[in-house]
């Protein structure tokens, strides 16, 4: 077992954002990384994976790489935002803060998919059939977890099987309806 894996998944993953942008941009980046860790924590616990540091990659102008994994989870870096060139910015944004860099934020689901990809490297380094089998398994686990729980703003507010057994896959719409029924039953 590598040093990046342990008998227990860590509850806390140190998060570092890139120094680019204003305080609001850095805060938004931190919140995004925290949501990614919350979504992935059941998979990390189940598979006993550990990430020692989750870091925002410097925002590029063009994305050539979406993330990387150093030493099986010693550090995972993810692209969260891309710099927008002055010529591509809208007039309203251009006039807002002269000289301020504008960013296009990557969707949470894309960042999460990249995190799962990098997390799969904790178990398998090269991009071969075994790696993609691990990634596919992790993706299915994430889909099952999301379908069995209702998430609002990255926070689980219901669902799951409650007993730690195997969750049955339902569509997100069905999972939301089931969670609403459970809440109304508890309220009565």
Short mmCIF file of C-alpha atoms in Angstrom, two decimals:
data_model
loop_
_atom_site.label_atom_id
_atom_site.label_comp_id
_atom_site.label_asym_id
_atom_site.label_seq_id
_atom_site.Cartn_x
_atom_site.Cartn_y
_atom_site.Cartn_z
CA UNK A 1 0.00 0.00 0.00
CA UNK A 2 1.46 3.34 -1.03
CA UNK A 3 2.01 6.22 1.35
CA UNK A 4 -0.82 8.11 -0.38
CA UNK A 5 -3.29 5.44 0.72
CA UNK A 6 -4.27 4.68 4.27
CA UNK A 7 -6.63 2.44 6.21
CA UNK A 8 -9.01 5.39 6.55
CA UNK A 9 -9.83 8.12 4.12
CA UNK A 10 -9.00 11.54 5.51
CA UNK A 11 -11.94 13.69 6.48
CA UNK A 12 -10.00 16.80 5.62
CA UNK A 13 -8.11 17.48 2.42
CA UNK A 14 -5.95 20.64 2.49
CA UNK A 15 -7.12 22.94 -0.31
CA UNK A 16 -5.04 25.63 -2.01
CA UNK A 17 -6.35 28.08 -4.60
CA UNK A 18 -4.19 29.93 -7.09
CA UNK A 19 -3.25 33.49 -6.19
CA UNK A 20 -4.74 34.82 -9.45
CA UNK A 21 -7.72 37.12 -9.30
CA UNK A 22 -9.40 38.96 -6.50
CA UNK A 23 -10.48 37.61 -3.13
CA UNK A 24 -13.95 36.75 -4.47
CA UNK A 25 -12.44 34.61 -7.26
CA UNK A 26 -10.18 32.79 -4.81
CA UNK A 27 -13.12 32.22 -2.44
CA UNK A 28 -15.22 30.84 -5.29
CA UNK A 29 -12.35 28.52 -6.29
CA UNK A 30 -12.01 27.27 -2.70
CA UNK A 31 -15.75 26.59 -2.47
CA UNK A 32 -15.63 24.66 -5.73
CA UNK A 33 -12.77 22.47 -4.50
CA UNK A 34 -14.62 21.88 -1.22
CA UNK A 35 -17.71 20.73 -3.15
CA UNK A 36 -15.57 18.36 -5.22
CA UNK A 37 -14.08 16.80 -2.07
CA UNK A 38 -17.53 16.44 -0.46
CA UNK A 39 -18.89 14.70 -3.55
CA UNK A 40 -15.88 12.37 -3.76
CA UNK A 41 -15.49 11.56 -0.05
CA UNK A 42 -17.74 8.44 -0.10
CA UNK A 43 -15.69 7.02 -2.97
CA UNK A 44 -12.44 7.94 -1.26
CA UNK A 45 -13.58 6.25 1.94
CA UNK A 46 -14.89 3.15 0.18
CA UNK A 47 -11.68 2.74 -1.83
CA UNK A 48 -9.39 3.94 0.99
CA UNK A 49 -7.90 6.71 -1.14
CA UNK A 50 -6.08 9.66 0.29
CA UNK A 51 -5.27 13.07 -1.15
CA UNK A 52 -2.73 15.06 0.81
CA UNK A 53 -3.38 18.34 -1.02
CA UNK A 54 -5.97 19.55 -3.54
CA UNK A 55 -4.71 22.57 -5.45
CA UNK A 56 -6.15 24.87 -8.08
CA UNK A 57 -3.95 24.96 -11.18
CA UNK A 58 -2.98 28.42 -12.41
CA UNK A 59 -5.77 29.61 -14.71
CA UNK A 60 -4.53 29.11 -18.29
CA UNK A 61 -5.57 31.00 -21.42
CA UNK A 62 -5.96 27.71 -23.29
CA UNK A 63 -6.47 24.40 -21.54
CA UNK A 64 -4.02 21.71 -22.58
CA UNK A 65 -4.31 19.69 -19.38
CA UNK A 66 -7.30 19.65 -16.99
CA UNK A 67 -5.49 18.25 -13.95
CA UNK A 68 -2.58 16.22 -12.67
CA UNK A 69 -1.78 13.85 -9.82
CA UNK A 70 1.63 13.88 -8.17
CA UNK A 71 2.83 10.69 -6.43
CA UNK A 72 -0.52 8.87 -6.14
CA UNK A 73 -2.38 11.63 -4.32
CA UNK A 74 0.40 13.60 -2.64
CA UNK A 75 -1.00 16.54 -4.63
CA UNK A 76 -3.86 16.76 -7.11
CA UNK A 77 -4.19 19.94 -9.17
CA UNK A 78 -7.31 20.90 -11.12
CA UNK A 79 -8.17 23.64 -13.61
CA UNK A 80 -11.19 25.54 -12.24
CA UNK A 81 -11.18 28.66 -14.39
CA UNK A 82 -9.75 29.83 -17.69
CA UNK A 83 -8.51 33.33 -18.43
CA UNK A 84 -10.64 35.19 -20.95
CA UNK A 85 -8.78 37.40 -23.41
CA UNK A 86 -9.70 41.08 -23.50
CA UNK A 87 -11.02 40.81 -27.07
CA UNK A 88 -13.46 38.03 -26.09
CA UNK A 89 -14.90 39.78 -23.04
CA UNK A 90 -18.31 41.41 -23.22
CA UNK A 91 -18.60 45.19 -23.09
CA UNK A 92 -20.23 45.18 -19.68
CA UNK A 93 -17.46 43.08 -18.18
CA UNK A 94 -14.75 45.11 -19.90
CA UNK A 95 -15.97 48.33 -18.38
CA UNK A 96 -16.36 46.93 -14.87
CA UNK A 97 -12.78 46.79 -13.64
CA UNK A 98 -10.07 48.19 -15.85
CA UNK A 99 -7.12 45.84 -15.93
CA UNK A 100 -8.90 43.09 -13.99
CA UNK A 101 -8.56 39.60 -15.41
CA UNK A 102 -11.80 37.90 -16.40
CA UNK A 103 -12.32 34.18 -15.96
CA UNK A 104 -14.62 31.58 -17.44
CA UNK A 105 -15.43 29.09 -14.71
CA UNK A 106 -15.47 25.39 -15.52
CA UNK A 107 -18.72 23.60 -14.62
CA UNK A 108 -18.70 21.69 -11.31
CA UNK A 109 -19.50 18.40 -13.02
CA UNK A 110 -16.52 18.76 -15.36
CA UNK A 111 -14.20 19.58 -12.46
CA UNK A 112 -15.59 16.61 -10.53
CA UNK A 113 -15.03 14.29 -13.52
CA UNK A 114 -11.45 15.51 -13.75
CA UNK A 115 -10.98 14.92 -10.01
CA UNK A 116 -12.24 11.33 -10.38
CA UNK A 117 -9.82 10.84 -13.28
CA UNK A 118 -6.92 12.11 -11.16
CA UNK A 119 -8.12 10.09 -8.17
CA UNK A 120 -8.08 6.94 -10.33
CA UNK A 121 -4.35 7.56 -10.76
CA UNK A 122 -3.98 6.82 -7.04
CA UNK A 123 -4.74 3.20 -7.94
CA UNK A 124 -3.26 3.00 -11.46
CA UNK A 125 -0.73 5.27 -13.10
CA UNK A 126 -0.76 4.64 -16.85
CA UNK A 127 -3.77 5.33 -19.07
CA UNK A 128 -4.43 1.71 -19.98
CA UNK A 129 -7.43 -0.62 -19.89
CA UNK A 130 -7.02 -1.24 -16.14
CA UNK A 131 -6.96 2.51 -15.46
CA UNK A 132 -10.13 3.13 -17.47
CA UNK A 133 -11.85 0.19 -15.74
CA UNK A 134 -11.04 1.80 -12.36
CA UNK A 135 -12.24 5.20 -13.60
CA UNK A 136 -15.46 3.67 -14.94
CA UNK A 137 -16.07 1.93 -11.59
CA UNK A 138 -15.50 5.18 -9.70
CA UNK A 139 -17.83 7.05 -12.07
CA UNK A 140 -20.57 4.45 -11.50
CA UNK A 141 -20.05 4.71 -7.73
CA UNK A 142 -20.35 8.51 -7.95
CA UNK A 143 -23.52 8.27 -10.06
CA UNK A 144 -25.07 5.78 -7.65
CA UNK A 145 -24.18 7.97 -4.69
CA UNK A 146 -25.63 11.08 -6.35
CA UNK A 147 -28.76 9.22 -7.40
CA UNK A 148 -29.32 7.82 -3.91
CA UNK A 149 -28.93 11.21 -2.25
CA UNK A 150 -30.40 14.60 -2.92
CA UNK A 151 -27.66 17.21 -3.11
CA UNK A 152 -28.35 20.91 -2.84
CA UNK A 153 -25.35 23.20 -3.30
CA UNK A 154 -22.99 20.27 -2.75
CA UNK A 155 -24.59 19.29 0.56
CA UNK A 156 -26.42 16.01 1.08
CA UNK A 157 -29.92 16.68 2.39
CA UNK A 158 -31.44 13.22 2.24
CA UNK A 159 -31.66 9.90 0.51
CA UNK A 160 -29.26 6.99 0.59
CA UNK A 161 -30.10 3.66 2.02
CA UNK A 162 -29.35 4.82 5.57
CA UNK A 163 -27.91 1.48 6.58
CA UNK A 164 -24.60 1.46 4.77
CA UNK A 165 -25.71 -1.25 2.34
CA UNK A 166 -25.70 -1.13 -1.42
CA UNK A 167 -27.63 1.79 -2.85
CA UNK A 168 -30.09 1.04 -5.63
CA UNK A 169 -29.71 3.29 -8.65
CA UNK A 170 -32.59 5.62 -9.44
CA UNK A 171 -32.71 8.61 -11.71
CA UNK A 172 -31.90 11.92 -9.99
CA UNK A 173 -35.54 12.96 -10.47
CA UNK A 174 -36.74 9.77 -8.74
CA UNK A 175 -34.18 10.19 -5.96
CA UNK A 176 -35.40 13.78 -5.38
CA UNK A 177 -39.03 12.63 -5.29
CA UNK A 178 -38.20 9.81 -2.86
CA UNK A 179 -36.30 12.22 -0.61
CA UNK A 180 -39.29 14.61 -0.62
CA UNK A 181 -41.60 11.75 0.38
CA UNK A 182 -39.27 10.77 3.25
CA UNK A 183 -39.14 14.38 4.48
CA UNK A 184 -42.92 14.72 4.41
CA UNK A 185 -43.31 11.40 6.25
CA UNK A 186 -40.90 12.58 8.96
CA UNK A 187 -42.77 15.88 9.28
CA UNK A 188 -46.06 14.11 10.06
#
